[in-house]
Tab-separated table of C-alpha atoms and ligand atoms in Angstrom:
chain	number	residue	atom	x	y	z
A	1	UNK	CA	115.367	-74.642	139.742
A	2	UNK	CA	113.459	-74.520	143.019
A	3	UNK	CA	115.271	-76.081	145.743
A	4	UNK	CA	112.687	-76.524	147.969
A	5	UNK	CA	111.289	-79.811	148.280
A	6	UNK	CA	108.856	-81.782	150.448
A	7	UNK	CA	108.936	-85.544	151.311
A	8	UNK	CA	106.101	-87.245	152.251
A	9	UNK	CA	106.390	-90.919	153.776
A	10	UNK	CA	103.594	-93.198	155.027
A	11	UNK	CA	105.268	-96.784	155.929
A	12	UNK	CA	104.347	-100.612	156.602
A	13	UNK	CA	103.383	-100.369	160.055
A	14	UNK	CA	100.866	-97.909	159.595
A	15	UNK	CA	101.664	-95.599	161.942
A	16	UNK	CA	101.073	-92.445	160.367
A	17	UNK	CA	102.135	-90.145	157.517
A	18	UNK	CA	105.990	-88.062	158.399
A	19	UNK	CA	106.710	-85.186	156.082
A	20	UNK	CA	109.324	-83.217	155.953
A	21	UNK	CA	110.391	-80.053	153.764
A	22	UNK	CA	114.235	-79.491	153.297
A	23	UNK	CA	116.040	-77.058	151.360
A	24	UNK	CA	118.847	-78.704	148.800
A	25	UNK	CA	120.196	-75.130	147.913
A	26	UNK	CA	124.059	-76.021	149.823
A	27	UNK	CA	123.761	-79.620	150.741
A	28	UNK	CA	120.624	-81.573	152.513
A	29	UNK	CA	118.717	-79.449	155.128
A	30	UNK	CA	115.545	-80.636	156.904
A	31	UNK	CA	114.254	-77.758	157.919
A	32	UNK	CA	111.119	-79.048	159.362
A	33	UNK	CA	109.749	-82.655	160.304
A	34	UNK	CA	105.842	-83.602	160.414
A	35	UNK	CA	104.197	-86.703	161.760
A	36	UNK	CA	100.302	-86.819	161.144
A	37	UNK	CA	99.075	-90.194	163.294
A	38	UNK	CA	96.635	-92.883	161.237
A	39	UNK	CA	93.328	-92.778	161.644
A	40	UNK	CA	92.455	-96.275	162.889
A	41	UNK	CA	89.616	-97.003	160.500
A	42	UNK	CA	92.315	-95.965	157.832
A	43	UNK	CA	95.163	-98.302	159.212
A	44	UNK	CA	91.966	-101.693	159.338
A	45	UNK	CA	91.017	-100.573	155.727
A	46	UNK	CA	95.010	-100.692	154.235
A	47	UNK	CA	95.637	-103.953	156.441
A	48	UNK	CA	92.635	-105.265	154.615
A	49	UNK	CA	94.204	-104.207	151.155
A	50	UNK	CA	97.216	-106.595	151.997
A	51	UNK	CA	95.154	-109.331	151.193
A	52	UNK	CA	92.085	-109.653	148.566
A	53	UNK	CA	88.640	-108.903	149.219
A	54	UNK	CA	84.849	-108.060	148.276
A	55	UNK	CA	85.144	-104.271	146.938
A	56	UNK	CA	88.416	-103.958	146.769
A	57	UNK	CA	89.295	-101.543	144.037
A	58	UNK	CA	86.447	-99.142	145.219
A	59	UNK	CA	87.829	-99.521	148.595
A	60	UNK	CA	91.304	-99.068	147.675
A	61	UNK	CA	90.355	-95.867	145.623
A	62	UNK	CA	88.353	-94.327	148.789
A	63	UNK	CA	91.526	-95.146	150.811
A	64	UNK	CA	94.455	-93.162	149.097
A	65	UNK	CA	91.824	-90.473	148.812
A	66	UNK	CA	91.872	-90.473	152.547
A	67	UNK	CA	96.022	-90.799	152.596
A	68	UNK	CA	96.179	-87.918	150.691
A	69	UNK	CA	94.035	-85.928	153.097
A	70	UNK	CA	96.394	-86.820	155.853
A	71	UNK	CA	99.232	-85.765	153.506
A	72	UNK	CA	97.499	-82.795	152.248
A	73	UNK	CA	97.393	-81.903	156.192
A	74	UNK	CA	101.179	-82.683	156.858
A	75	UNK	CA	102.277	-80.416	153.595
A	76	UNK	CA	100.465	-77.519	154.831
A	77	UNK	CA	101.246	-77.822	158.272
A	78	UNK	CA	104.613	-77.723	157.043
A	79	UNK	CA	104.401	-74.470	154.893
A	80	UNK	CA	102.631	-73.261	157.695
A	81	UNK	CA	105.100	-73.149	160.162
A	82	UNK	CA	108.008	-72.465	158.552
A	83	UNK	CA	106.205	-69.693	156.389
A	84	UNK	CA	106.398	-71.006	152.639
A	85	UNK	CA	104.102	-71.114	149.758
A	86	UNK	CA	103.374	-73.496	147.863
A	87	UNK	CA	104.943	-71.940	144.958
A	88	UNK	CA	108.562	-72.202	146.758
A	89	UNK	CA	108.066	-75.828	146.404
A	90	UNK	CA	109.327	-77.387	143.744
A	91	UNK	CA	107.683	-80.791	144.212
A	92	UNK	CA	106.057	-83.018	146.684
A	93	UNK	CA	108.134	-86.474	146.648
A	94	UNK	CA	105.185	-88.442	147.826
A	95	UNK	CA	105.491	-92.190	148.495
A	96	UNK	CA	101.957	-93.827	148.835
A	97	UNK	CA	100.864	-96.441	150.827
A	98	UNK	CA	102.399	-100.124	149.751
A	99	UNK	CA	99.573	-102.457	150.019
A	100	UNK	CA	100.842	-105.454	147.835
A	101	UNK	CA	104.856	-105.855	147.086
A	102	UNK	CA	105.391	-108.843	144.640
A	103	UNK	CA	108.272	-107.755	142.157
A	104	UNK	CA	109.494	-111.074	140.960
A	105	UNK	CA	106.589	-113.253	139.691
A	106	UNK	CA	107.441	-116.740	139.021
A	107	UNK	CA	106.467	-116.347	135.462
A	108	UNK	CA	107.858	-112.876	135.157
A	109	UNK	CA	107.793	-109.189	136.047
A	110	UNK	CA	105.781	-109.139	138.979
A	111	UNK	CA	104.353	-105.476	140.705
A	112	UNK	CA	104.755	-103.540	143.580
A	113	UNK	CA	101.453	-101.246	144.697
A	114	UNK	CA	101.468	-97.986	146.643
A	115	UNK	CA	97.822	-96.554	146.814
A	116	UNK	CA	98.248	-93.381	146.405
A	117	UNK	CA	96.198	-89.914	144.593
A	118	UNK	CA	99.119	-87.855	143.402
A	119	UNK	CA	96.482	-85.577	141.106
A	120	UNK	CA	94.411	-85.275	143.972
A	121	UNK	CA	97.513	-83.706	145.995
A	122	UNK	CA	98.956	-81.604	143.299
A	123	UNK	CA	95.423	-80.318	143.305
A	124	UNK	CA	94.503	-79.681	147.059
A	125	UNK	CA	98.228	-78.112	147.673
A	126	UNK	CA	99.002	-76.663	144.531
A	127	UNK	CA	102.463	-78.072	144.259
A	128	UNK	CA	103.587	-80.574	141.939
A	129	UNK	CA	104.140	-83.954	143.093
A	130	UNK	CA	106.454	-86.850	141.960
A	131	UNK	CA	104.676	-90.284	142.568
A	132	UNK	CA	104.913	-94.250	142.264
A	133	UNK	CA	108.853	-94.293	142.563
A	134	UNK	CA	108.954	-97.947	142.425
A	135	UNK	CA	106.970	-98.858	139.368
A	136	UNK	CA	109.611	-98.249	137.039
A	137	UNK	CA	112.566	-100.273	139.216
A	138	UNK	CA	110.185	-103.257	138.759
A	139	UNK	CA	109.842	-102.909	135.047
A	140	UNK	CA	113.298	-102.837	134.434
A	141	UNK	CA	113.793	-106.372	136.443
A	142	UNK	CA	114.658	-104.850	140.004
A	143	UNK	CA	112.841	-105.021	143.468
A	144	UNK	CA	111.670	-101.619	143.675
A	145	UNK	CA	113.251	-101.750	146.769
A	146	UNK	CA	114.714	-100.362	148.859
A	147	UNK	CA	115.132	-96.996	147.109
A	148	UNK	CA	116.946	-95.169	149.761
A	149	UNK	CA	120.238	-95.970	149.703
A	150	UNK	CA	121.096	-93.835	146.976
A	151	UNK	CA	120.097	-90.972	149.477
A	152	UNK	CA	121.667	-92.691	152.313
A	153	UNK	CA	124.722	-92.551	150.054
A	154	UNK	CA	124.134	-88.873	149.556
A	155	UNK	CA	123.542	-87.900	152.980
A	156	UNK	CA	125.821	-89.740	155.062
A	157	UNK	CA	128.592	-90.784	152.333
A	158	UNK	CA	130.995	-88.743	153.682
A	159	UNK	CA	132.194	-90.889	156.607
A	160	UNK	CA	135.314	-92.499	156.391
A	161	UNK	CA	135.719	-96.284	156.641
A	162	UNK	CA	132.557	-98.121	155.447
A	163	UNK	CA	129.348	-97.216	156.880
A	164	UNK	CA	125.929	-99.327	157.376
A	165	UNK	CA	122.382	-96.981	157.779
A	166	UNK	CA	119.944	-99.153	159.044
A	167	UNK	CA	116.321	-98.441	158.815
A	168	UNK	CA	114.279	-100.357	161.416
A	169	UNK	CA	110.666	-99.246	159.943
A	170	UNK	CA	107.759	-101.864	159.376
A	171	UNK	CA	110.966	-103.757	157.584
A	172	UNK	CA	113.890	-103.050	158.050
A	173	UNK	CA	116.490	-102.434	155.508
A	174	UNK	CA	120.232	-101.754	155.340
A	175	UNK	CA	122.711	-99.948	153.115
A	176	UNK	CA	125.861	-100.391	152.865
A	177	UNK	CA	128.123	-97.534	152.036
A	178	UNK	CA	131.828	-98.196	150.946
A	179	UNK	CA	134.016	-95.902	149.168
A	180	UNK	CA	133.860	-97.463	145.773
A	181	UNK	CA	130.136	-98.742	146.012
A	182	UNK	CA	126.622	-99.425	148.011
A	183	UNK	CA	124.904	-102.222	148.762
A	184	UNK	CA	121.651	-101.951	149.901
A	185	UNK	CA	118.695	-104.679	150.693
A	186	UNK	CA	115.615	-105.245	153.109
A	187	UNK	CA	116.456	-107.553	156.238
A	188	UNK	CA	113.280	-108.840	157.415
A	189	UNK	CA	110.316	-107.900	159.787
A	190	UNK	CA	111.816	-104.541	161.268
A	191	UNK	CA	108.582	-103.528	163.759
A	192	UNK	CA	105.742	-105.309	161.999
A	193	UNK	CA	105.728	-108.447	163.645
A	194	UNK	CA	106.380	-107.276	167.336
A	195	UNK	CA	103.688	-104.700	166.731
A	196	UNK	CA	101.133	-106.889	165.762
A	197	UNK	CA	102.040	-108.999	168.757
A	198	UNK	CA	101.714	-106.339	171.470
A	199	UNK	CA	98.809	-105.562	169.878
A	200	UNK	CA	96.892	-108.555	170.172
A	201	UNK	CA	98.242	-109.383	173.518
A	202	UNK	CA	98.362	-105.490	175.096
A	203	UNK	CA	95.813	-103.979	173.049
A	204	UNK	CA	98.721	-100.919	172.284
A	205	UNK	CA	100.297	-99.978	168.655
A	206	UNK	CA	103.860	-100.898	169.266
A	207	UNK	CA	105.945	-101.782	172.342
A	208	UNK	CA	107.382	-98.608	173.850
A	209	UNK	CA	111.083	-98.305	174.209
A	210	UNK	CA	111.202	-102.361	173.924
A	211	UNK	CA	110.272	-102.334	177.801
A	212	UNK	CA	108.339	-105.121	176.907
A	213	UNK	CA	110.429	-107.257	175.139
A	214	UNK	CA	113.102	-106.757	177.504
A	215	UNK	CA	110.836	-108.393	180.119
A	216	UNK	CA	110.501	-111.344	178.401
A	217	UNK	CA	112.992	-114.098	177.395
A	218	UNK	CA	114.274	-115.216	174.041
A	219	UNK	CA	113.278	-118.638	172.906
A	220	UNK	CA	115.977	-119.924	171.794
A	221	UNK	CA	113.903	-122.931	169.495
A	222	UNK	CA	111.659	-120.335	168.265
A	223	UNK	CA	114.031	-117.685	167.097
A	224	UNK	CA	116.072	-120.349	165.727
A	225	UNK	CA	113.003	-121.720	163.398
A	226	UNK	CA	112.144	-117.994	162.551
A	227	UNK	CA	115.710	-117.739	161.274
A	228	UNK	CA	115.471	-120.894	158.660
A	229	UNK	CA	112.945	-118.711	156.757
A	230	UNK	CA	114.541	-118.784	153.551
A	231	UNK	CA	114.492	-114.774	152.848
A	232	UNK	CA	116.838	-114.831	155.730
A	233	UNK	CA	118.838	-116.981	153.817
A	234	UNK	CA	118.649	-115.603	150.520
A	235	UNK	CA	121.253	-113.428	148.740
A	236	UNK	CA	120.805	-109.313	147.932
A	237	UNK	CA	118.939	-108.316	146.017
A	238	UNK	CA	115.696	-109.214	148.094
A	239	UNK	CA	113.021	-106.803	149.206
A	240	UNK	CA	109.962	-108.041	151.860
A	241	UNK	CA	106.775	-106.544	153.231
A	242	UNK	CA	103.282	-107.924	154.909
A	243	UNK	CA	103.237	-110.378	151.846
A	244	UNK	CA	105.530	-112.608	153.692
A	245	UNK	CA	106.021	-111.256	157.115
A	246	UNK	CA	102.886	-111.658	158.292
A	247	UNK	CA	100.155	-113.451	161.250
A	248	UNK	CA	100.048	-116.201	159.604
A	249	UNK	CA	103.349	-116.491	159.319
A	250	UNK	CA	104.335	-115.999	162.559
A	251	UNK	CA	101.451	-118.591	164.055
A	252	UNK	CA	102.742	-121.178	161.672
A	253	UNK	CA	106.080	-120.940	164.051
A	254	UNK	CA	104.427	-120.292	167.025
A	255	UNK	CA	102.371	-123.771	166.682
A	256	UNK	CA	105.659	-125.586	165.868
A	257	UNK	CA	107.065	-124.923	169.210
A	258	UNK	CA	105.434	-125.488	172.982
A	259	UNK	CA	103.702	-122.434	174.258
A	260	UNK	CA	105.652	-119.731	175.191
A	261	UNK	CA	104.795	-117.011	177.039
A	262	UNK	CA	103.554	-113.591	175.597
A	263	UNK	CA	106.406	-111.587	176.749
A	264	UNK	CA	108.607	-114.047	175.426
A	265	UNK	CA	107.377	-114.448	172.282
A	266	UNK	CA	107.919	-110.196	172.176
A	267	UNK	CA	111.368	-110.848	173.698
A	268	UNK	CA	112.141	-113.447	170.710
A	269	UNK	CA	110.863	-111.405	168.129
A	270	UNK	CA	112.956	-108.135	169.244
A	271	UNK	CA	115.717	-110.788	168.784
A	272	UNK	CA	114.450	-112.176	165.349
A	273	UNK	CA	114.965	-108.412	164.013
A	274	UNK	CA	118.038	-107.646	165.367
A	275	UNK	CA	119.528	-111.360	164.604
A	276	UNK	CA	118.080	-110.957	160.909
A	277	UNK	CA	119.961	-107.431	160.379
A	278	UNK	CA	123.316	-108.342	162.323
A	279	UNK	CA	123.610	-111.441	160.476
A	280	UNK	CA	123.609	-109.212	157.247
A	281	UNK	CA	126.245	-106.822	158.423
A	282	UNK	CA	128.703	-109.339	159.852
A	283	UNK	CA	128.391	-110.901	156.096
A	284	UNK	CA	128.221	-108.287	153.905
A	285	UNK	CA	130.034	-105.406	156.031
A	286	UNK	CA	132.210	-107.269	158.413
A	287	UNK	CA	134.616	-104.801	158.125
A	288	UNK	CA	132.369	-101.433	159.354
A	289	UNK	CA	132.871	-99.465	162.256
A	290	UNK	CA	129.567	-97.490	162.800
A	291	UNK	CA	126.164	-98.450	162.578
A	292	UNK	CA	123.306	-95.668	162.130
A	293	UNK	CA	119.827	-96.566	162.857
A	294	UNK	CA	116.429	-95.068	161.582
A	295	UNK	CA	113.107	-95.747	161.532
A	296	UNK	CA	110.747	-95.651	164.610
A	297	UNK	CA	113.160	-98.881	165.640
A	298	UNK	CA	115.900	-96.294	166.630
A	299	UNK	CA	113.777	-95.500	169.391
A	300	UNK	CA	113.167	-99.288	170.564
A	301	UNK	CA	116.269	-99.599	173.450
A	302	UNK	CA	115.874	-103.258	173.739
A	303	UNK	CA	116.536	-103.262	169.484
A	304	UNK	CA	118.784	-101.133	169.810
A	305	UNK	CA	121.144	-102.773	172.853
A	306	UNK	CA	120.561	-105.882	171.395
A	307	UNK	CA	122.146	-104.669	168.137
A	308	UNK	CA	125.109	-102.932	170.155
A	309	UNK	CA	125.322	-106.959	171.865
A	310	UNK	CA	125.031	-108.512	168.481
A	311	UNK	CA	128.314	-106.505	166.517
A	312	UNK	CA	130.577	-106.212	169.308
A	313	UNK	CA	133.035	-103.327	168.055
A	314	UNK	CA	130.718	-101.868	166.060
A	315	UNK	CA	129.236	-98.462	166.888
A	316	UNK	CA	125.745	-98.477	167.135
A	317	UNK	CA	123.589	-95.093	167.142
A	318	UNK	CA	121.183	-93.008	166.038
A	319	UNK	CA	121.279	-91.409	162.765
A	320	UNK	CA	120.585	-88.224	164.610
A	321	UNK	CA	124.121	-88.341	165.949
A	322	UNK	CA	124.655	-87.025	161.966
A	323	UNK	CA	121.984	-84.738	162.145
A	324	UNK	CA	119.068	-86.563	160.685
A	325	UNK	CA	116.604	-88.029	163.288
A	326	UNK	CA	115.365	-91.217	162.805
A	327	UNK	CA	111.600	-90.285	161.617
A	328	UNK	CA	112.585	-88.165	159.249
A	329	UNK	CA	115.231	-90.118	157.087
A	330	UNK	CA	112.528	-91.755	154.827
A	331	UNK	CA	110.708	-88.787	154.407
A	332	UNK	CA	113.839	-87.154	153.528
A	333	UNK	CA	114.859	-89.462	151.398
A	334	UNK	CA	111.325	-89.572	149.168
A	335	UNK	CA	112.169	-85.292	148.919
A	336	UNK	CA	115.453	-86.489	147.776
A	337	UNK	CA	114.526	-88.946	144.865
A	338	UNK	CA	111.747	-85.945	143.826
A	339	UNK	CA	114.250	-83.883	143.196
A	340	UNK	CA	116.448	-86.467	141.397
A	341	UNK	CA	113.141	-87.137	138.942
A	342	UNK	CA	112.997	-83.078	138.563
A	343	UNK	CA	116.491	-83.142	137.370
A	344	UNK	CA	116.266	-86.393	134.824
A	345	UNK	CA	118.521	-88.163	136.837
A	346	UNK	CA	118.347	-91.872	138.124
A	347	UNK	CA	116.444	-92.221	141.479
A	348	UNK	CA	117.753	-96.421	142.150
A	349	UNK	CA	121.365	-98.140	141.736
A	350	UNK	CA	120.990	-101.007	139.985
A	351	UNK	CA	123.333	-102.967	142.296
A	352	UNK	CA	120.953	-102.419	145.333
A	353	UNK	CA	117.526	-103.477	143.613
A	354	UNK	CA	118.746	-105.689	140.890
A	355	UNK	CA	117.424	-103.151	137.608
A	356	UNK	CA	118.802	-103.680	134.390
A	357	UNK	CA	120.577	-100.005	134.691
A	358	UNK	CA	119.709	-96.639	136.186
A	359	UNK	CA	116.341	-95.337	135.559
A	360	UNK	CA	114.316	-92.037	136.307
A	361	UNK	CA	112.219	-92.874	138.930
A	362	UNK	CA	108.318	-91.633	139.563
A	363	UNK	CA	105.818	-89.683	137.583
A	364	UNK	CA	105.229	-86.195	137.388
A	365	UNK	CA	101.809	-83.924	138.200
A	366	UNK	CA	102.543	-80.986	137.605
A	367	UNK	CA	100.930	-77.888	139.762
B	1	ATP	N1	109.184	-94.884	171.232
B	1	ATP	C1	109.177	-96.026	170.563
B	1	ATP	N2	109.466	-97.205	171.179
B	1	ATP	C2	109.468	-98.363	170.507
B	1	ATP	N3	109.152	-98.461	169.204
B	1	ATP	C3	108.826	-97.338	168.537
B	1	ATP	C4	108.839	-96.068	169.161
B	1	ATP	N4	108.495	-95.134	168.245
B	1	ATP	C5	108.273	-95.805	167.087
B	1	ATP	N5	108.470	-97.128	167.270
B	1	ATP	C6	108.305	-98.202	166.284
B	1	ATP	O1	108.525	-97.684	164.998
B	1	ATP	C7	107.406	-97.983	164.143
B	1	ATP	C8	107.241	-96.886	163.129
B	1	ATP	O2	108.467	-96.718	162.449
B	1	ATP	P1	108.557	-96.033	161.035
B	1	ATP	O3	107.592	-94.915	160.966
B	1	ATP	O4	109.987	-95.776	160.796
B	1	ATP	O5	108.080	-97.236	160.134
B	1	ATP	P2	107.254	-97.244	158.795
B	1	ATP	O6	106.180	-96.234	158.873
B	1	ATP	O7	106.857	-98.652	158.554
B	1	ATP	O8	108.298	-96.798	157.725
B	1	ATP	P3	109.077	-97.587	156.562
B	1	ATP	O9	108.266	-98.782	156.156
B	1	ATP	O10	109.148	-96.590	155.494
B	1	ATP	O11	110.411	-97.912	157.041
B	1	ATP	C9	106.229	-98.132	165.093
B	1	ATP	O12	105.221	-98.929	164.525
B	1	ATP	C10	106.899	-98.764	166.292
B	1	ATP	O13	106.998	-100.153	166.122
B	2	MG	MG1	105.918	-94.533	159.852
């Protein structure tokens, strides 16, 4: 088999599309990393797919057709500059856009949605392309989500002494990698909620390097009623997105307390993530020495020396301290899982997303 592959990974805070191709001939190389920004007329449409609305399934159509431009642009861009053809590839792992995430219905098997046009990208690059990774996690009782552990697993395994990746995207989620076994489950509101914030109150996508969260000061009340969210509360397996973790959510706190100052409501947030994910490693890893971050979070400082505050003896860093830099670990990962769907072999561990067993993950369209 080819062992090319390319991962393509568009999250929950809408930032953009990152694709990266890697070679899986010896091991996991990336050898090249992508990031093709959102459109903001894209990123208002998808926001307004979170909820319903007039037109929705034409709208919702027209969008992934415009997601799959962008990741039509990031796969070539990628063959371009490191010279390959599409036929060296041996699929596209590509991810979609979540717009709904509902797994669990309280009358039964609920749904997850990525928008997504996987014929429409087989088509405009030629290269087959695995799709809708999730769908098949849900049917057999499990979140979905998260799916990367298993390729956390793979990828950073190796370490001695048990080992916690944490993603800090739009969520954030966490595995945890022991000898014997990984657990893996989403934490909370990784970015989503501070960059919402700082947009409405600075007019800019996302707070750069924390700066301003670190001006501000954390309210104690409010972080403390943030925290009795029950999903905060609640056992693995759990998954989150924008269904729960979102405006209205964080105004219904925001009323409950006196008014607070911008910067301090940004300052309190920053501590909401990092309280939400060190919480979950002091209960479910209390015994791990390093702590590797991804996501776009990994480049917050005020996340990230919070987190280094929160789990005193713990080492916190980068995931590119193994080699992998932060925006490219979910792309990697979705490259990964293609190639595990190529080979027949299960894509999710049933102990992380709560499946009935191991299942092949995604559908196929061929070249
Ligand atoms: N330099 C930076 N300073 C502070 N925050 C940053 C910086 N760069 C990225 N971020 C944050 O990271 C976010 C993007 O992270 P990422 O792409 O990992 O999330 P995502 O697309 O939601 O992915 P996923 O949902 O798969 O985890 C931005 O919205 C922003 O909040
Ligand atoms: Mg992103």
């Amino acid at each position: 088999m080819r062992t090319l592959f390319i991962g393509v990974m568009s999250g929950t805070s809408l930032d953009g599309v990152d694709a990266v191709l890697v070679d899986t001939a010896e091991g996991f190389h990336c050898l090249a990393h992508v990031a093709v920004p959102m459109p903001q007329s894209l990123r208002q449409d998808f926001l307004r797919l979170n909820q319903s609305g007039p037109h929705e399934l034409h709208l919702a159509a027209l969008s992934a057709n415009s997601l799959v431009a962008l990741y039509t642009q990031a796969v070539q861009s990628l063959l371009r500059s490191t010279q390959h053809k599409p036929e060296e590839i041996a699929a596209i792992g590509a991810h979609g856009q979540t717009v709904r995430h509902q797994p669990q219905m309280h009358d039964g098997v609920g749904y997850t949605l990525q928008l997504n046009n996987p014929a429409l990208l087989a088509e405009q690059t030629g290269i087959s392309v695995v799709a809708d990774f999730r769908s098949r996690d849900v049917a057999a009782g499990g979140q979905g989500a998260p799916l990367v552990p298993a390729f956390h697993q793979a990828v950073f395994g190796h370490i001695e002494d048990t080992v916690a990746v944490l993603n800090i995207g739009g969520m954030s989620n966490i595995s945890i990698l022991q000898t014997d076994h990984v657990l893996g489950f989403d934490c909370g509101p990784g970015n989503v909620l501070m960059d919402l914030w700082c947009h409405q109150h600075l007019g800019q996508h996302y707070d750069h390097l924390g700066q301003w969260a670190a001006s501000g000061k954390v309210s104690q009340a409010l972080l403390t009623r943030f925290l009795l969210d029950p999903f905060f509360q609640a056992p693995p397996p759990k998954s989150t997105g924008r269904d729960l973790f979102h405006a209205d959510w964080l105004q219904a706190h925001l009323s409950a307390v006196p008014e607070l100052p911008a910067a301090d409501v940004q300052a309190t947030l920053a501590a909401l993530t990092v309280q939400s994910c060190a919480q979950e490693v002091l209960r479910h890893a209390p015994t791990a020495k390093q702590l590797l971050v991804c996501g776009g979070g990994a480049y917050n400082l005020q996340l990230m020396s919070l987190l280094s505050q929160a789990l005193p003896g713990v080492q916190v860093a980068s995931t590119e301290t193994q080699g992998l830099p932060p925006l490219q670990v979910e792309a990697a990962a979705f490259a990964w899982l293609a190639r595990q769907t190529l080979l027949n072999l299960p894509g999710n561990l049933p102990a992380v997303t709560g499946a009935s067993g191991p299942r092949v993950l995604g559908a196929i369209y061929p070249a």
